[in-house]
CSV table of C-alpha atoms in Angstrom, one decimal:
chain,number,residue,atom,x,y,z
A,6,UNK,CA,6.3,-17.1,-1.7
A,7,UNK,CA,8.4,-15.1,1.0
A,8,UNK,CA,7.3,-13.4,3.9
A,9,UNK,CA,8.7,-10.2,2.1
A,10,UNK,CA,6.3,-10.9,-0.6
A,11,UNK,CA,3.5,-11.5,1.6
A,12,UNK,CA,3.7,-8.4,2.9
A,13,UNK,CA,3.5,-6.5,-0.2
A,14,UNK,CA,0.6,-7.9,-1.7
A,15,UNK,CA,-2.0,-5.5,-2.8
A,16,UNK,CA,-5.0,-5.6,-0.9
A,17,UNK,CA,-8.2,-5.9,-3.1
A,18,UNK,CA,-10.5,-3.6,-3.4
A,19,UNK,CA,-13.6,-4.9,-0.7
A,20,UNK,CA,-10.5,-5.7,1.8
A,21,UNK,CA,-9.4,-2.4,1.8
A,22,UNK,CA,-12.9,-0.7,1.8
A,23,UNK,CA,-13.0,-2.4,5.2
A,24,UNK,CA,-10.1,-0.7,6.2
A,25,UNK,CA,-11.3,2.9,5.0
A,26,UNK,CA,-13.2,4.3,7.7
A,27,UNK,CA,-14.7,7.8,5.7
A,28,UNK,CA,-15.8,4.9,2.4
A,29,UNK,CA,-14.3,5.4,-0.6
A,30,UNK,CA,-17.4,7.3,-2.4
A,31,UNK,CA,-17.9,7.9,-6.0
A,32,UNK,CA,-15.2,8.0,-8.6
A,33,UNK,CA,-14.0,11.4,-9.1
A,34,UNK,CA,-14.7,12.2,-12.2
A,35,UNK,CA,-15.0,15.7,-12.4
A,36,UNK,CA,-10.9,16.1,-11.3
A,37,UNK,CA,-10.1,12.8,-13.2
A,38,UNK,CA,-7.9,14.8,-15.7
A,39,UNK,CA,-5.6,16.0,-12.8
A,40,UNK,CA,-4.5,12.2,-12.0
A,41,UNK,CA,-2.5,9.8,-13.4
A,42,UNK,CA,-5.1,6.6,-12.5
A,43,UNK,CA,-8.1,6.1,-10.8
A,44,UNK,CA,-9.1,7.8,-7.7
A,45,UNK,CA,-12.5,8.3,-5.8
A,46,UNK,CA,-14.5,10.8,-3.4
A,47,UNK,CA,-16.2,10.8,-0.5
A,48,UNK,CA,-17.5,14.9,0.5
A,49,UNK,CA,-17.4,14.7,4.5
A,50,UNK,CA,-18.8,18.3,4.6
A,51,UNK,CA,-21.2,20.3,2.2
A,52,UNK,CA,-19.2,23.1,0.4
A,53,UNK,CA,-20.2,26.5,1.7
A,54,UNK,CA,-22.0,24.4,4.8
A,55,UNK,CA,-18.7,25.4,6.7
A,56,UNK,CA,-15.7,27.2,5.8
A,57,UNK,CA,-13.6,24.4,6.2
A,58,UNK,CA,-13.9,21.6,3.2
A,59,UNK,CA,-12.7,18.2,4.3
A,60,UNK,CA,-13.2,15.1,1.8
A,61,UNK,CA,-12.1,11.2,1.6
A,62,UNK,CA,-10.1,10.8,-1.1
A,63,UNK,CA,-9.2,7.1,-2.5
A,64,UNK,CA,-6.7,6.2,-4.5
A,65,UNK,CA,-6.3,3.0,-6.4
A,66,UNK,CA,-2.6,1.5,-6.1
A,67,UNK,CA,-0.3,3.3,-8.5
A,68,UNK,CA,-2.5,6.3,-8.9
A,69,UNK,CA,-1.7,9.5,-8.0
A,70,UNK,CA,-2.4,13.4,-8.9
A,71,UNK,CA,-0.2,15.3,-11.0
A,72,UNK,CA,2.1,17.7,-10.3
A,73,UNK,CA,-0.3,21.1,-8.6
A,74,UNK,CA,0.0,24.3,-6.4
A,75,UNK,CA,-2.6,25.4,-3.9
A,76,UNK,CA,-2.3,29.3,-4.4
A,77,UNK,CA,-3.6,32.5,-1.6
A,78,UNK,CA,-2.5,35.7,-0.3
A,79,UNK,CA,-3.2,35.2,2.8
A,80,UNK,CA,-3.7,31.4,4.6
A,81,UNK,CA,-4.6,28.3,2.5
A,82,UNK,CA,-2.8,25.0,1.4
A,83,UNK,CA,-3.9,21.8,2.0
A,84,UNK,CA,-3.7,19.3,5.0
A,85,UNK,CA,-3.7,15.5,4.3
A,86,UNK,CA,-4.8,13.3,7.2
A,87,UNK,CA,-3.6,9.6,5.6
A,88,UNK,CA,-6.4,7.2,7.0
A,89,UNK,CA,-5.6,4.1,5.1
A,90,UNK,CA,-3.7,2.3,3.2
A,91,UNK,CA,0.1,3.6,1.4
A,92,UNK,CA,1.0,6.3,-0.2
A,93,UNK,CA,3.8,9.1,-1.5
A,94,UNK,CA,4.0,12.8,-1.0
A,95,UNK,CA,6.6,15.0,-2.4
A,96,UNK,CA,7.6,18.6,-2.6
A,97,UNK,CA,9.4,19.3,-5.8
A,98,UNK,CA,13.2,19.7,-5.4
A,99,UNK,CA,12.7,17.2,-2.1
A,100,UNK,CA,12.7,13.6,-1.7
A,101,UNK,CA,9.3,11.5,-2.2
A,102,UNK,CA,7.4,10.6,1.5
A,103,UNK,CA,5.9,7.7,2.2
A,104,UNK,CA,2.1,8.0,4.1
A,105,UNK,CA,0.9,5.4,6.2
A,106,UNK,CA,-2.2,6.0,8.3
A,107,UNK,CA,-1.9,8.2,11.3
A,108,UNK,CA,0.3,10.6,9.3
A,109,UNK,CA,-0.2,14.3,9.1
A,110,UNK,CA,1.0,16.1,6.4
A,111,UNK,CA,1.0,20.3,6.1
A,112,UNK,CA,1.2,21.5,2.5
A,113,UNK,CA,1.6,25.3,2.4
A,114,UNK,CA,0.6,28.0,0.0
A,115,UNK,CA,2.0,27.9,-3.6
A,116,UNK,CA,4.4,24.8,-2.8
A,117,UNK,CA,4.5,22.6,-5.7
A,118,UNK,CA,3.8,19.1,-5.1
A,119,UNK,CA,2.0,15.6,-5.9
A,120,UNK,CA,0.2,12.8,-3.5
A,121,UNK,CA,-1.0,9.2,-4.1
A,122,UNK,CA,-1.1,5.7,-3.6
A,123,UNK,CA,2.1,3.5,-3.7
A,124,UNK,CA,2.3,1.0,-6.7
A,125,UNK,CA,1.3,-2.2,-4.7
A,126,UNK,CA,-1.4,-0.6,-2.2
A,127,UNK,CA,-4.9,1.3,-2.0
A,128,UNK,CA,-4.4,4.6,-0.3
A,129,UNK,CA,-6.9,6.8,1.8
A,130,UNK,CA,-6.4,9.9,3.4
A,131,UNK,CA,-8.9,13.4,4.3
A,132,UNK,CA,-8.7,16.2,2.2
A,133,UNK,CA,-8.7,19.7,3.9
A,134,UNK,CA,-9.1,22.7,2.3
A,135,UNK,CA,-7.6,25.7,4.4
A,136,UNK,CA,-9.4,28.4,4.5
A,137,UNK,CA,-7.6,31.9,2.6
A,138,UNK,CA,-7.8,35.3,0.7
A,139,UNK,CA,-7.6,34.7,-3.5
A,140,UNK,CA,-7.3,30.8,-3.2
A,141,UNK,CA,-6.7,28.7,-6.2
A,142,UNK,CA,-5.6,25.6,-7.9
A,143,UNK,CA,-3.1,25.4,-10.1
């Protein structure tokens, strides 16, 4: 096997829950109909215990969320702080992003988009809901 190859392994599942400082939590079962896959989640803050939301969410490799907007009148979106692993972010009309950990990502209000793990690799990152007027999901 080539180096190349090496590199591109998948991790299994217990090595990359080493990785994944926030743990992966439960699978997410309640929002499983919005992904394409497997994915899991870890609350790291009670809802309504703040009035920021922030969550761990896992992704098994290859899975990913479908297509969504984060709607508000005023404020909202989404920030993804990747933590672990590989993944993908796009905007649609735009070019796919690959996430590595460290990565900051700023998704504003009513921007179309998708996020997930890349094909060959578990994928962590932190969840933040921001705060707005009229916020919703679509």
């Amino acid at each position: 096997m080539t180096e190349e190859k090496l590199n591109h392994k998948t991790l299994k599942k217990d090595e990359f829950e080493k990785m994944n400082i926030f743990g992966m939590g439960n699978p997410n079962d309640a929002y499983a109909k919005y992904f394409v896959g497997n994915s899991f989640l870890n609350p790291l803050t009670e809802i309504g215990s703040s009035s920021v939301f922030l969550a761990n969410v896992t992704f098994e490799p290859g899975c990913r969320n479908n297509w969504h907007i984060h709607h508000a009148t005023k404020g909202g979106g989404q920030i993804l702080i990747c933590t672990a692993g590989e993944g993908w972010y796009q905007e649609e009309g735009k070019e796919a992003i690959p996430l590595k950990p460290g990565m900051i990502i700023t998704i504003p209000t009513n921007v179309k988009h998708w996020h997930g793990a890349k094909k060959d690799s578990w994928f962590s990152h932190i969840a933040v809901e921001v705060p707005g007027e009229n916020c919703s999901n679509e």
